[in-house]
Amino acid sequence: MTTAPELVKQAKQAVGKQAAQWVESGMVVGLGTGSTAAFMIQFLGERLQRGELQQVRGIPTSFQAMVLARQAGIPLTTLDEVSEIDLAIDGADEVDPQKNLIKGGGAAHTREKIVDGLAKEFIVVVDGSKLVAHLGSTFPVPVEVLPLAIVPVMRALEQLGGEPEIRMAVKKDGPVITDQGNMVVDVKFAEIPDPASLEMHINNIPGVLENGLFVGLAGRVLVGEVTDGQPQVRVW
């Protein structure tokens, strides 16, 4: 009998596969970070290897995405070398009914916001557990902070009504360090009635590089769900 975790994995695979179908030859594609985006990168590489696509170039949003793209045989480029990004495909930790997001579970939200924000279209790929009624329901807001400013930034986040906590590494001692060499503070808010305002106020704190609130950026949302024991993809 197929277990629940295996069904969730199959739903993520189905979303990743469908998202890869949105890519067309000649596109510059933002390659997202996370488990569902990883499946998209895998399937996009397979399309390239089969010859279904030509002249596709990827811009990774993290070291993880870069490694996966190279393994999949996807040619990579940089923001310095392209004039525009046609499509970005990335995951999310929470999605509210207005398609606002919390991202940053993989500590890559700064690069993700740059790439996803520059793309002509941003497709979000998630499983059904990431849909929430209100942002902050299940996931804190990640904030990338310059190490020298960590204490004053945490004080300022408390003044905004948050409960900040430095993200610590799981399989090594010490804090999580981003690809940019900074620290991550996860901030729990009792409620986030105005995500756009909170995003702006957090980013105005000196020492903050970027936060994980993505407001008004998402286009299509592809949701992987399990219905009657079978993985399904809902396009929203």
JSON list of C-alpha atoms in Angstrom, two decimals:
[
{"chain": "A", "resi": 1, "resn": "MET", "atom": "CA", "xyz": [0.00, 0.00, 0.00]},
{"chain": "A", "resi": 2, "resn": "THR", "atom": "CA", "xyz": [1.32, 3.46, -0.91]},
{"chain": "A", "resi": 3, "resn": "THR", "atom": "CA", "xyz": [2.16, 5.52, 2.18]},
{"chain": "A", "resi": 4, "resn": "ALA", "atom": "CA", "xyz": [1.09, 9.12, 2.72]},
{"chain": "A", "resi": 5, "resn": "PRO", "atom": "CA", "xyz": [4.66, 10.49, 2.39]},
{"chain": "A", "resi": 6, "resn": "GLU", "atom": "CA", "xyz": [5.07, 8.61, -0.88]},
{"chain": "A", "resi": 7, "resn": "LEU", "atom": "CA", "xyz": [1.81, 10.09, -2.19]},
{"chain": "A", "resi": 8, "resn": "VAL", "atom": "CA", "xyz": [2.99, 13.59, -1.28]},
{"chain": "A", "resi": 9, "resn": "LYS", "atom": "CA", "xyz": [6.23, 12.90, -3.13]},
{"chain": "A", "resi": 10, "resn": "GLN", "atom": "CA", "xyz": [4.28, 11.73, -6.17]},
{"chain": "A", "resi": 11, "resn": "ALA", "atom": "CA", "xyz": [2.15, 14.89, -6.05]},
{"chain": "A", "resi": 12, "resn": "LYS", "atom": "CA", "xyz": [5.31, 17.04, -5.96]},
{"chain": "A", "resi": 13, "resn": "GLN", "atom": "CA", "xyz": [6.72, 15.07, -8.90]},
{"chain": "A", "resi": 14, "resn": "ALA", "atom": "CA", "xyz": [3.51, 15.61, -10.87]},
{"chain": "A", "resi": 15, "resn": "VAL", "atom": "CA", "xyz": [3.66, 19.37, -10.22]},
{"chain": "A", "resi": 16, "resn": "GLY", "atom": "CA", "xyz": [7.33, 19.52, -11.18]},
{"chain": "A", "resi": 17, "resn": "LYS", "atom": "CA", "xyz": [6.70, 17.62, -14.39]},
{"chain": "A", "resi": 18, "resn": "GLN", "atom": "CA", "xyz": [3.78, 19.84, -15.41]},
{"chain": "A", "resi": 19, "resn": "ALA", "atom": "CA", "xyz": [5.72, 23.01, -14.60]},
{"chain": "A", "resi": 20, "resn": "ALA", "atom": "CA", "xyz": [8.59, 21.87, -16.82]},
{"chain": "A", "resi": 21, "resn": "GLN", "atom": "CA", "xyz": [6.10, 21.68, -19.70]},
{"chain": "A", "resi": 22, "resn": "TRP", "atom": "CA", "xyz": [5.64, 25.47, -19.55]},
{"chain": "A", "resi": 23, "resn": "VAL", "atom": "CA", "xyz": [9.23, 25.99, -20.68]},
{"chain": "A", "resi": 24, "resn": "GLU", "atom": "CA", "xyz": [9.70, 26.70, -24.40]},
{"chain": "A", "resi": 25, "resn": "SER", "atom": "CA", "xyz": [12.80, 26.66, -26.59]},
{"chain": "A", "resi": 26, "resn": "GLY", "atom": "CA", "xyz": [14.95, 29.76, -26.34]},
{"chain": "A", "resi": 27, "resn": "MET", "atom": "CA", "xyz": [13.73, 30.72, -22.88]},
{"chain": "A", "resi": 28, "resn": "VAL", "atom": "CA", "xyz": [15.80, 32.01, -19.98]},
{"chain": "A", "resi": 29, "resn": "VAL", "atom": "CA", "xyz": [14.35, 30.25, -16.93]},
{"chain": "A", "resi": 30, "resn": "GLY", "atom": "CA", "xyz": [14.71, 31.04, -13.24]},
{"chain": "A", "resi": 31, "resn": "LEU", "atom": "CA", "xyz": [15.35, 27.74, -11.45]},
{"chain": "A", "resi": 32, "resn": "GLY", "atom": "CA", "xyz": [13.83, 27.65, -8.00]},
{"chain": "A", "resi": 33, "resn": "THR", "atom": "CA", "xyz": [14.93, 26.05, -4.75]},
{"chain": "A", "resi": 34, "resn": "GLY", "atom": "CA", "xyz": [13.26, 23.31, -2.71]},
{"chain": "A", "resi": 35, "resn": "SER", "atom": "CA", "xyz": [11.92, 19.79, -3.09]},
{"chain": "A", "resi": 36, "resn": "THR", "atom": "CA", "xyz": [9.18, 20.52, -5.65]},
{"chain": "A", "resi": 37, "resn": "ALA", "atom": "CA", "xyz": [11.39, 22.84, -7.70]},
{"chain": "A", "resi": 38, "resn": "ALA", "atom": "CA", "xyz": [14.04, 20.10, -7.69]},
{"chain": "A", "resi": 39, "resn": "PHE", "atom": "CA", "xyz": [11.64, 17.78, -9.52]},
{"chain": "A", "resi": 40, "resn": "MET", "atom": "CA", "xyz": [10.95, 20.55, -12.06]},
{"chain": "A", "resi": 41, "resn": "ILE", "atom": "CA", "xyz": [14.70, 20.90, -12.69]},
{"chain": "A", "resi": 42, "resn": "GLN", "atom": "CA", "xyz": [14.98, 17.14, -13.17]},
{"chain": "A", "resi": 43, "resn": "PHE", "atom": "CA", "xyz": [12.12, 16.99, -15.68]},
{"chain": "A", "resi": 44, "resn": "LEU", "atom": "CA", "xyz": [13.34, 20.08, -17.52]},
{"chain": "A", "resi": 45, "resn": "GLY", "atom": "CA", "xyz": [16.72, 18.42, -17.94]},
{"chain": "A", "resi": 46, "resn": "GLU", "atom": "CA", "xyz": [15.03, 15.31, -19.31]},
{"chain": "A", "resi": 47, "resn": "ARG", "atom": "CA", "xyz": [13.14, 17.40, -21.89]},
{"chain": "A", "resi": 48, "resn": "LEU", "atom": "CA", "xyz": [16.44, 18.94, -23.00]},
{"chain": "A", "resi": 49, "resn": "GLN", "atom": "CA", "xyz": [18.17, 15.57, -23.23]},
{"chain": "A", "resi": 50, "resn": "ARG", "atom": "CA", "xyz": [15.32, 14.19, -25.37]},
{"chain": "A", "resi": 51, "resn": "GLY", "atom": "CA", "xyz": [15.69, 17.12, -27.75]},
{"chain": "A", "resi": 52, "resn": "GLU", "atom": "CA", "xyz": [12.22, 18.51, -27.04]},
{"chain": "A", "resi": 53, "resn": "LEU", "atom": "CA", "xyz": [13.80, 21.88, -26.20]},
{"chain": "A", "resi": 54, "resn": "GLN", "atom": "CA", "xyz": [16.75, 23.85, -27.55]},
{"chain": "A", "resi": 55, "resn": "GLN", "atom": "CA", "xyz": [18.69, 26.87, -26.36]},
{"chain": "A", "resi": 56, "resn": "VAL", "atom": "CA", "xyz": [17.19, 26.96, -22.88]},
{"chain": "A", "resi": 57, "resn": "ARG", "atom": "CA", "xyz": [19.33, 28.66, -20.23]},
{"chain": "A", "resi": 58, "resn": "GLY", "atom": "CA", "xyz": [18.75, 28.56, -16.50]},
{"chain": "A", "resi": 59, "resn": "ILE", "atom": "CA", "xyz": [19.48, 31.05, -13.74]},
{"chain": "A", "resi": 60, "resn": "PRO", "atom": "CA", "xyz": [19.67, 29.20, -10.41]},
{"chain": "A", "resi": 61, "resn": "THR", "atom": "CA", "xyz": [18.36, 30.80, -7.23]},
{"chain": "A", "resi": 62, "resn": "SER", "atom": "CA", "xyz": [20.71, 28.88, -4.92]},
{"chain": "A", "resi": 63, "resn": "PHE", "atom": "CA", "xyz": [23.77, 26.68, -4.80]},
{"chain": "A", "resi": 64, "resn": "GLN", "atom": "CA", "xyz": [21.41, 23.69, -4.52]},
{"chain": "A", "resi": 65, "resn": "ALA", "atom": "CA", "xyz": [19.59, 24.68, -7.71]},
{"chain": "A", "resi": 66, "resn": "MET", "atom": "CA", "xyz": [22.90, 25.24, -9.51]},
{"chain": "A", "resi": 67, "resn": "VAL", "atom": "CA", "xyz": [24.16, 21.76, -8.61]},
{"chain": "A", "resi": 68, "resn": "LEU", "atom": "CA", "xyz": [20.87, 20.10, -9.61]},
{"chain": "A", "resi": 69, "resn": "ALA", "atom": "CA", "xyz": [20.79, 22.00, -12.91]},
{"chain": "A", "resi": 70, "resn": "ARG", "atom": "CA", "xyz": [24.32, 20.93, -13.79]},
{"chain": "A", "resi": 71, "resn": "GLN", "atom": "CA", "xyz": [23.48, 17.34, -12.95]},
{"chain": "A", "resi": 72, "resn": "ALA", "atom": "CA", "xyz": [20.40, 17.58, -15.19]},
{"chain": "A", "resi": 73, "resn": "GLY", "atom": "CA", "xyz": [22.40, 19.05, -18.07]},
{"chain": "A", "resi": 74, "resn": "ILE", "atom": "CA", "xyz": [20.72, 22.46, -18.09]},
{"chain": "A", "resi": 75, "resn": "PRO", "atom": "CA", "xyz": [23.02, 25.22, -19.44]},
{"chain": "A", "resi": 76, "resn": "LEU", "atom": "CA", "xyz": [23.36, 28.04, -16.92]},
{"chain": "A", "resi": 77, "resn": "THR", "atom": "CA", "xyz": [23.74, 31.78, -17.28]},
{"chain": "A", "resi": 78, "resn": "THR", "atom": "CA", "xyz": [23.76, 34.83, -14.99]},
{"chain": "A", "resi": 79, "resn": "LEU", "atom": "CA", "xyz": [21.88, 38.09, -14.59]},
{"chain": "A", "resi": 80, "resn": "ASP", "atom": "CA", "xyz": [24.91, 39.88, -16.04]},
{"chain": "A", "resi": 81, "resn": "GLU", "atom": "CA", "xyz": [24.58, 37.95, -19.30]},
{"chain": "A", "resi": 82, "resn": "VAL", "atom": "CA", "xyz": [20.86, 38.19, -20.05]},
{"chain": "A", "resi": 83, "resn": "SER", "atom": "CA", "xyz": [18.52, 41.11, -20.70]},
{"chain": "A", "resi": 84, "resn": "GLU", "atom": "CA", "xyz": [15.42, 39.41, -19.33]},
{"chain": "A", "resi": 85, "resn": "ILE", "atom": "CA", "xyz": [14.08, 36.26, -17.65]},
{"chain": "A", "resi": 86, "resn": "ASP", "atom": "CA", "xyz": [11.17, 34.72, -19.52]},
{"chain": "A", "resi": 87, "resn": "LEU", "atom": "CA", "xyz": [9.90, 32.44, -16.79]},
{"chain": "A", "resi": 88, "resn": "ALA", "atom": "CA", "xyz": [10.72, 31.61, -13.17]},
{"chain": "A", "resi": 89, "resn": "ILE", "atom": "CA", "xyz": [9.50, 28.41, -11.51]},
{"chain": "A", "resi": 90, "resn": "ASP", "atom": "CA", "xyz": [9.88, 28.23, -7.76]},
{"chain": "A", "resi": 91, "resn": "GLY", "atom": "CA", "xyz": [8.31, 26.72, -4.66]},
{"chain": "A", "resi": 92, "resn": "ALA", "atom": "CA", "xyz": [6.87, 28.35, -1.55]},
{"chain": "A", "resi": 93, "resn": "ASP", "atom": "CA", "xyz": [6.42, 27.57, 2.13]},
{"chain": "A", "resi": 94, "resn": "GLU", "atom": "CA", "xyz": [3.01, 29.26, 2.33]},
{"chain": "A", "resi": 95, "resn": "VAL", "atom": "CA", "xyz": [0.54, 30.57, -0.27]},
{"chain": "A", "resi": 96, "resn": "ASP", "atom": "CA", "xyz": [-2.47, 32.67, 0.78]},
{"chain": "A", "resi": 97, "resn": "PRO", "atom": "CA", "xyz": [-5.71, 33.18, -1.23]},
{"chain": "A", "resi": 98, "resn": "GLN", "atom": "CA", "xyz": [-4.27, 36.34, -2.84]},
{"chain": "A", "resi": 99, "resn": "LYS", "atom": "CA", "xyz": [-1.22, 34.36, -4.02]},
{"chain": "A", "resi": 100, "resn": "ASN", "atom": "CA", "xyz": [1.07, 36.13, -1.58]},
{"chain": "A", "resi": 101, "resn": "LEU", "atom": "CA", "xyz": [3.87, 33.88, -0.39]},
{"chain": "A", "resi": 102, "resn": "ILE", "atom": "CA", "xyz": [6.24, 33.13, 2.42]},
{"chain": "A", "resi": 103, "resn": "LYS", "atom": "CA", "xyz": [9.49, 31.70, 1.08]},
{"chain": "A", "resi": 104, "resn": "GLY", "atom": "CA", "xyz": [12.89, 31.04, 2.59]},
{"chain": "A", "resi": 105, "resn": "GLY", "atom": "CA", "xyz": [12.69, 27.60, 4.16]},
{"chain": "A", "resi": 106, "resn": "GLY", "atom": "CA", "xyz": [15.86, 26.83, 2.25]},
{"chain": "A", "resi": 107, "resn": "ALA", "atom": "CA", "xyz": [17.43, 30.19, 3.18]},
{"chain": "A", "resi": 108, "resn": "ALA", "atom": "CA", "xyz": [17.51, 31.21, -0.50]},
{"chain": "A", "resi": 109, "resn": "HIS", "atom": "CA", "xyz": [14.77, 33.85, -0.46]},
{"chain": "A", "resi": 110, "resn": "THR", "atom": "CA", "xyz": [17.03, 36.78, -1.34]},
{"chain": "A", "resi": 111, "resn": "ARG", "atom": "CA", "xyz": [18.20, 35.28, -4.62]},
{"chain": "A", "resi": 112, "resn": "GLU", "atom": "CA", "xyz": [14.74, 33.87, -5.23]},
{"chain": "A", "resi": 113, "resn": "LYS", "atom": "CA", "xyz": [13.11, 37.29, -4.89]},
{"chain": "A", "resi": 114, "resn": "ILE", "atom": "CA", "xyz": [15.61, 38.84, -7.30]},
{"chain": "A", "resi": 115, "resn": "VAL", "atom": "CA", "xyz": [15.12, 36.16, -9.95]},
{"chain": "A", "resi": 116, "resn": "ASP", "atom": "CA", "xyz": [11.37, 35.64, -9.46]},
{"chain": "A", "resi": 117, "resn": "GLY", "atom": "CA", "xyz": [10.78, 39.39, -9.40]},
{"chain": "A", "resi": 118, "resn": "LEU", "atom": "CA", "xyz": [12.64, 39.97, -12.66]},
{"chain": "A", "resi": 119, "resn": "ALA", "atom": "CA", "xyz": [10.81, 37.21, -14.55]},
{"chain": "A", "resi": 120, "resn": "LYS", "atom": "CA", "xyz": [8.07, 38.07, -17.02]},
{"chain": "A", "resi": 121, "resn": "GLU", "atom": "CA", "xyz": [6.07, 35.21, -15.47]},
{"chain": "A", "resi": 122, "resn": "PHE", "atom": "CA", "xyz": [6.54, 33.53, -12.09]},
{"chain": "A", "resi": 123, "resn": "ILE", "atom": "CA", "xyz": [4.97, 30.09, -11.65]},
{"chain": "A", "resi": 124, "resn": "VAL", "atom": "CA", "xyz": [4.70, 28.77, -8.08]},
{"chain": "A", "resi": 125, "resn": "VAL", "atom": "CA", "xyz": [4.92, 25.00, -7.54]},
{"chain": "A", "resi": 126, "resn": "VAL", "atom": "CA", "xyz": [3.66, 23.59, -4.23]},
{"chain": "A", "resi": 127, "resn": "ASP", "atom": "CA", "xyz": [1.86, 20.67, -2.67]},
{"chain": "A", "resi": 128, "resn": "GLY", "atom": "CA", "xyz": [-1.53, 21.21, -1.06]},
{"chain": "A", "resi": 129, "resn": "SER", "atom": "CA", "xyz": [-0.12, 21.51, 2.47]},
{"chain": "A", "resi": 130, "resn": "LYS", "atom": "CA", "xyz": [1.37, 24.91, 1.58]},
{"chain": "A", "resi": 131, "resn": "LEU", "atom": "CA", "xyz": [-2.02, 26.59, 1.05]},
{"chain": "A", "resi": 132, "resn": "VAL", "atom": "CA", "xyz": [-3.05, 28.71, 4.04]},
{"chain": "A", "resi": 133, "resn": "ALA", "atom": "CA", "xyz": [-5.84, 31.14, 4.88]},
{"chain": "A", "resi": 134, "resn": "HIS", "atom": "CA", "xyz": [-3.41, 33.73, 6.24]},
{"chain": "A", "resi": 135, "resn": "LEU", "atom": "CA", "xyz": [0.35, 34.13, 5.86]},
{"chain": "A", "resi": 136, "resn": "GLY", "atom": "CA", "xyz": [2.26, 33.16, 8.99]},
{"chain": "A", "resi": 137, "resn": "SER", "atom": "CA", "xyz": [-0.24, 30.45, 9.91]},
{"chain": "A", "resi": 138, "resn": "THR", "atom": "CA", "xyz": [2.30, 27.63, 9.81]},
{"chain": "A", "resi": 139, "resn": "PHE", "atom": "CA", "xyz": [5.63, 29.20, 8.87]},
{"chain": "A", "resi": 140, "resn": "PRO", "atom": "CA", "xyz": [7.66, 32.13, 10.26]},
{"chain": "A", "resi": 141, "resn": "VAL", "atom": "CA", "xyz": [8.95, 34.94, 8.06]},
{"chain": "A", "resi": 142, "resn": "PRO", "atom": "CA", "xyz": [12.64, 34.34, 7.23]},
{"chain": "A", "resi": 143, "resn": "VAL", "atom": "CA", "xyz": [14.84, 37.43, 7.29]},
{"chain": "A", "resi": 144, "resn": "GLU", "atom": "CA", "xyz": [18.40, 37.47, 5.90]},
{"chain": "A", "resi": 145, "resn": "VAL", "atom": "CA", "xyz": [20.58, 39.65, 8.13]},
{"chain": "A", "resi": 146, "resn": "LEU", "atom": "CA", "xyz": [24.17, 40.88, 7.98]},
{"chain": "A", "resi": 147, "resn": "PRO", "atom": "CA", "xyz": [25.97, 39.15, 10.91]},
{"chain": "A", "resi": 148, "resn": "LEU", "atom": "CA", "xyz": [27.26, 42.40, 12.42]},
{"chain": "A", "resi": 149, "resn": "ALA", "atom": "CA", "xyz": [23.69, 43.71, 12.74]},
{"chain": "A", "resi": 150, "resn": "ILE", "atom": "CA", "xyz": [22.02, 40.62, 14.17]},
{"chain": "A", "resi": 151, "resn": "VAL", "atom": "CA", "xyz": [21.29, 42.03, 17.66]},
{"chain": "A", "resi": 152, "resn": "PRO", "atom": "CA", "xyz": [19.84, 45.43, 16.65]},
{"chain": "A", "resi": 153, "resn": "VAL", "atom": "CA", "xyz": [17.84, 43.79, 13.84]},
{"chain": "A", "resi": 154, "resn": "MET", "atom": "CA", "xyz": [16.27, 41.31, 16.28]},
{"chain": "A", "resi": 155, "resn": "ARG", "atom": "CA", "xyz": [15.33, 44.21, 18.58]},
{"chain": "A", "resi": 156, "resn": "ALA", "atom": "CA", "xyz": [13.70, 46.04, 15.66]},
{"chain": "A", "resi": 157, "resn": "LEU", "atom": "CA", "xyz": [11.80, 42.90, 14.63]},
{"chain": "A", "resi": 158, "resn": "GLU", "atom": "CA", "xyz": [10.42, 42.62, 18.17]},
{"chain": "A", "resi": 159, "resn": "GLN", "atom": "CA", "xyz": [9.24, 46.22, 17.91]},
{"chain": "A", "resi": 160, "resn": "LEU", "atom": "CA", "xyz": [7.30, 45.23, 14.78]},
{"chain": "A", "resi": 161, "resn": "GLY", "atom": "CA", "xyz": [5.47, 42.63, 16.89]},
{"chain": "A", "resi": 162, "resn": "GLY", "atom": "CA", "xyz": [7.53, 39.61, 15.89]},
{"chain": "A", "resi": 163, "resn": "GLU", "atom": "CA", "xyz": [9.21, 36.86, 17.85]},
{"chain": "A", "resi": 164, "resn": "PRO", "atom": "CA", "xyz": [12.64, 36.51, 16.19]},
{"chain": "A", "resi": 165, "resn": "GLU", "atom": "CA", "xyz": [14.86, 33.46, 16.49]},
{"chain": "A", "resi": 166, "resn": "ILE", "atom": "CA", "xyz": [18.21, 32.82, 14.82]},
{"chain": "A", "resi": 167, "resn": "ARG", "atom": "CA", "xyz": [17.96, 29.78, 12.55]},
{"chain": "A", "resi": 168, "resn": "MET", "atom": "CA", "xyz": [20.41, 27.13, 13.69]},
{"chain": "A", "resi": 169, "resn": "ALA", "atom": "CA", "xyz": [21.90, 24.41, 11.49]},
{"chain": "A", "resi": 170, "resn": "VAL", "atom": "CA", "xyz": [20.63, 20.85, 11.96]},
{"chain": "A", "resi": 171, "resn": "LYS", "atom": "CA", "xyz": [23.64, 18.70, 11.11]},
{"chain": "A", "resi": 172, "resn": "LYS", "atom": "CA", "xyz": [26.40, 21.12, 12.05]},
{"chain": "A", "resi": 173, "resn": "ASP", "atom": "CA", "xyz": [27.06, 23.40, 14.97]},
{"chain": "A", "resi": 174, "resn": "GLY", "atom": "CA", "xyz": [26.17, 27.06, 14.71]},
{"chain": "A", "resi": 175, "resn": "PRO", "atom": "CA", "xyz": [23.71, 29.16, 12.72]},
{"chain": "A", "resi": 176, "resn": "VAL", "atom": "CA", "xyz": [22.55, 28.63, 9.15]},
{"chain": "A", "resi": 177, "resn": "ILE", "atom": "CA", "xyz": [24.66, 30.71, 6.76]},
{"chain": "A", "resi": 178, "resn": "THR", "atom": "CA", "xyz": [23.18, 31.79, 3.43]},
{"chain": "A", "resi": 179, "resn": "ASP", "atom": "CA", "xyz": [24.87, 31.59, 0.04]},
{"chain": "A", "resi": 180, "resn": "GLN", "atom": "CA", "xyz": [25.71, 35.27, 0.54]},
{"chain": "A", "resi": 181, "resn": "GLY", "atom": "CA", "xyz": [27.44, 34.60, 3.88]},
{"chain": "A", "resi": 182, "resn": "ASN", "atom": "CA", "xyz": [24.70, 36.06, 6.08]},
{"chain": "A", "resi": 183, "resn": "MET", "atom": "CA", "xyz": [22.49, 34.77, 8.90]},
{"chain": "A", "resi": 184, "resn": "VAL", "atom": "CA", "xyz": [18.77, 33.97, 8.89]},
{"chain": "A", "resi": 185, "resn": "VAL", "atom": "CA", "xyz": [16.33, 35.09, 11.56]},
{"chain": "A", "resi": 186, "resn": "ASP", "atom": "CA", "xyz": [12.93, 33.36, 11.55]},
{"chain": "A", "resi": 187, "resn": "VAL", "atom": "CA", "xyz": [10.21, 35.69, 12.84]},
{"chain": "A", "resi": 188, "resn": "LYS", "atom": "CA", "xyz": [6.85, 34.47, 14.11]},
{"chain": "A", "resi": 189, "resn": "PHE", "atom": "CA", "xyz": [4.00, 36.98, 13.93]},
{"chain": "A", "resi": 190, "resn": "ALA", "atom": "CA", "xyz": [0.66, 36.43, 15.66]},
{"chain": "A", "resi": 191, "resn": "GLU", "atom": "CA", "xyz": [-1.00, 37.79, 12.51]},
{"chain": "A", "resi": 192, "resn": "ILE", "atom": "CA", "xyz": [0.02, 39.45, 9.25]},
{"chain": "A", "resi": 193, "resn": "PRO", "atom": "CA", "xyz": [-2.96, 41.58, 8.19]},
{"chain": "A", "resi": 194, "resn": "ASP", "atom": "CA", "xyz": [-0.98, 43.58, 5.62]},
{"chain": "A", "resi": 195, "resn": "PRO", "atom": "CA", "xyz": [1.85, 41.51, 4.08]},
{"chain": "A", "resi": 196, "resn": "ALA", "atom": "CA", "xyz": [2.95, 44.33, 1.74]},
{"chain": "A", "resi": 197, "resn": "SER", "atom": "CA", "xyz": [3.39, 46.79, 4.60]},
{"chain": "A", "resi": 198, "resn": "LEU", "atom": "CA", "xyz": [5.23, 44.26, 6.76]},
{"chain": "A", "resi": 199, "resn": "GLU", "atom": "CA", "xyz": [7.54, 43.35, 3.87]},
{"chain": "A", "resi": 200, "resn": "MET", "atom": "CA", "xyz": [8.45, 47.01, 3.44]},
{"chain": "A", "resi": 201, "resn": "HIS", "atom": "CA", "xyz": [8.95, 47.69, 7.15]},
{"chain": "A", "resi": 202, "resn": "ILE", "atom": "CA", "xyz": [11.21, 44.67, 7.65]},
{"chain": "A", "resi": 203, "resn": "ASN", "atom": "CA", "xyz": [13.36, 45.59, 4.65]},
{"chain": "A", "resi": 204, "resn": "ASN", "atom": "CA", "xyz": [13.71, 49.15, 5.97]},
{"chain": "A", "resi": 205, "resn": "ILE", "atom": "CA", "xyz": [15.55, 47.89, 9.07]},
{"chain": "A", "resi": 206, "resn": "PRO", "atom": "CA", "xyz": [19.29, 48.65, 8.67]},
{"chain": "A", "resi": 207, "resn": "GLY", "atom": "CA", "xyz": [21.19, 45.37, 8.40]},
{"chain": "A", "resi": 208, "resn": "VAL", "atom": "CA", "xyz": [18.36, 43.44, 6.74]},
{"chain": "A", "resi": 209, "resn": "LEU", "atom": "CA", "xyz": [19.20, 42.21, 3.27]},
{"chain": "A", "resi": 210, "resn": "GLU", "atom": "CA", "xyz": [15.80, 40.72, 2.35]},
{"chain": "A", "resi": 211, "resn": "ASN", "atom": "CA", "xyz": [12.82, 38.92, 3.88]},
{"chain": "A", "resi": 212, "resn": "GLY", "atom": "CA", "xyz": [10.67, 36.00, 2.78]},
{"chain": "A", "resi": 213, "resn": "LEU", "atom": "CA", "xyz": [7.39, 37.82, 2.15]},
{"chain": "A", "resi": 214, "resn": "PHE", "atom": "CA", "xyz": [6.67, 37.73, -1.61]},
{"chain": "A", "resi": 215, "resn": "VAL", "atom": "CA", "xyz": [3.75, 40.07, -2.29]},
{"chain": "A", "resi": 216, "resn": "GLY", "atom": "CA", "xyz": [2.18, 40.52, -5.73]},
{"chain": "A", "resi": 217, "resn": "LEU", "atom": "CA", "xyz": [4.80, 38.46, -7.59]},
{"chain": "A", "resi": 218, "resn": "ALA", "atom": "CA", "xyz": [3.14, 35.10, -8.19]},
{"chain": "A", "resi": 219, "resn": "GLY", "atom": "CA", "xyz": [1.30, 34.34, -11.40]},
{"chain": "A", "resi": 220, "resn": "ARG", "atom": "CA", "xyz": [0.05, 30.79, -11.86]},
{"chain": "A", "resi": 221, "resn": "VAL", "atom": "CA", "xyz": [0.13, 28.46, -8.88]},
{"chain": "A", "resi": 222, "resn": "LEU", "atom": "CA", "xyz": [0.44, 24.73, -9.58]},
{"chain": "A", "resi": 223, "resn": "VAL", "atom": "CA", "xyz": [-0.82, 22.70, -6.63]},
{"chain": "A", "resi": 224, "resn": "GLY", "atom": "CA", "xyz": [-0.07, 19.01, -6.21]},
{"chain": "A", "resi": 225, "resn": "GLU", "atom": "CA", "xyz": [-2.88, 17.21, -4.38]},
{"chain": "A", "resi": 226, "resn": "VAL", "atom": "CA", "xyz": [-3.83, 13.61, -3.66]},
{"chain": "A", "resi": 227, "resn": "THR", "atom": "CA", "xyz": [-7.37, 12.72, -4.70]},
{"chain": "A", "resi": 228, "resn": "ASP", "atom": "CA", "xyz": [-8.71, 9.18, -4.18]},
{"chain": "A", "resi": 229, "resn": "GLY", "atom": "CA", "xyz": [-5.18, 7.97, -3.66]},
{"chain": "A", "resi": 230, "resn": "GLN", "atom": "CA", "xyz": [-3.90, 9.49, -6.91]},
{"chain": "A", "resi": 231, "resn": "PRO", "atom": "CA", "xyz": [-1.67, 12.54, -7.41]},
{"chain": "A", "resi": 232, "resn": "GLN", "atom": "CA", "xyz": [-3.39, 15.42, -9.22]},
{"chain": "A", "resi": 233, "resn": "VAL", "atom": "CA", "xyz": [-2.25, 18.87, -10.32]},
{"chain": "A", "resi": 234, "resn": "ARG", "atom": "CA", "xyz": [-4.56, 21.86, -9.93]},
{"chain": "A", "resi": 235, "resn": "VAL", "atom": "CA", "xyz": [-3.66, 25.04, -11.82]},
{"chain": "A", "resi": 236, "resn": "TRP", "atom": "CA", "xyz": [-4.73, 28.14, -9.95]}
]
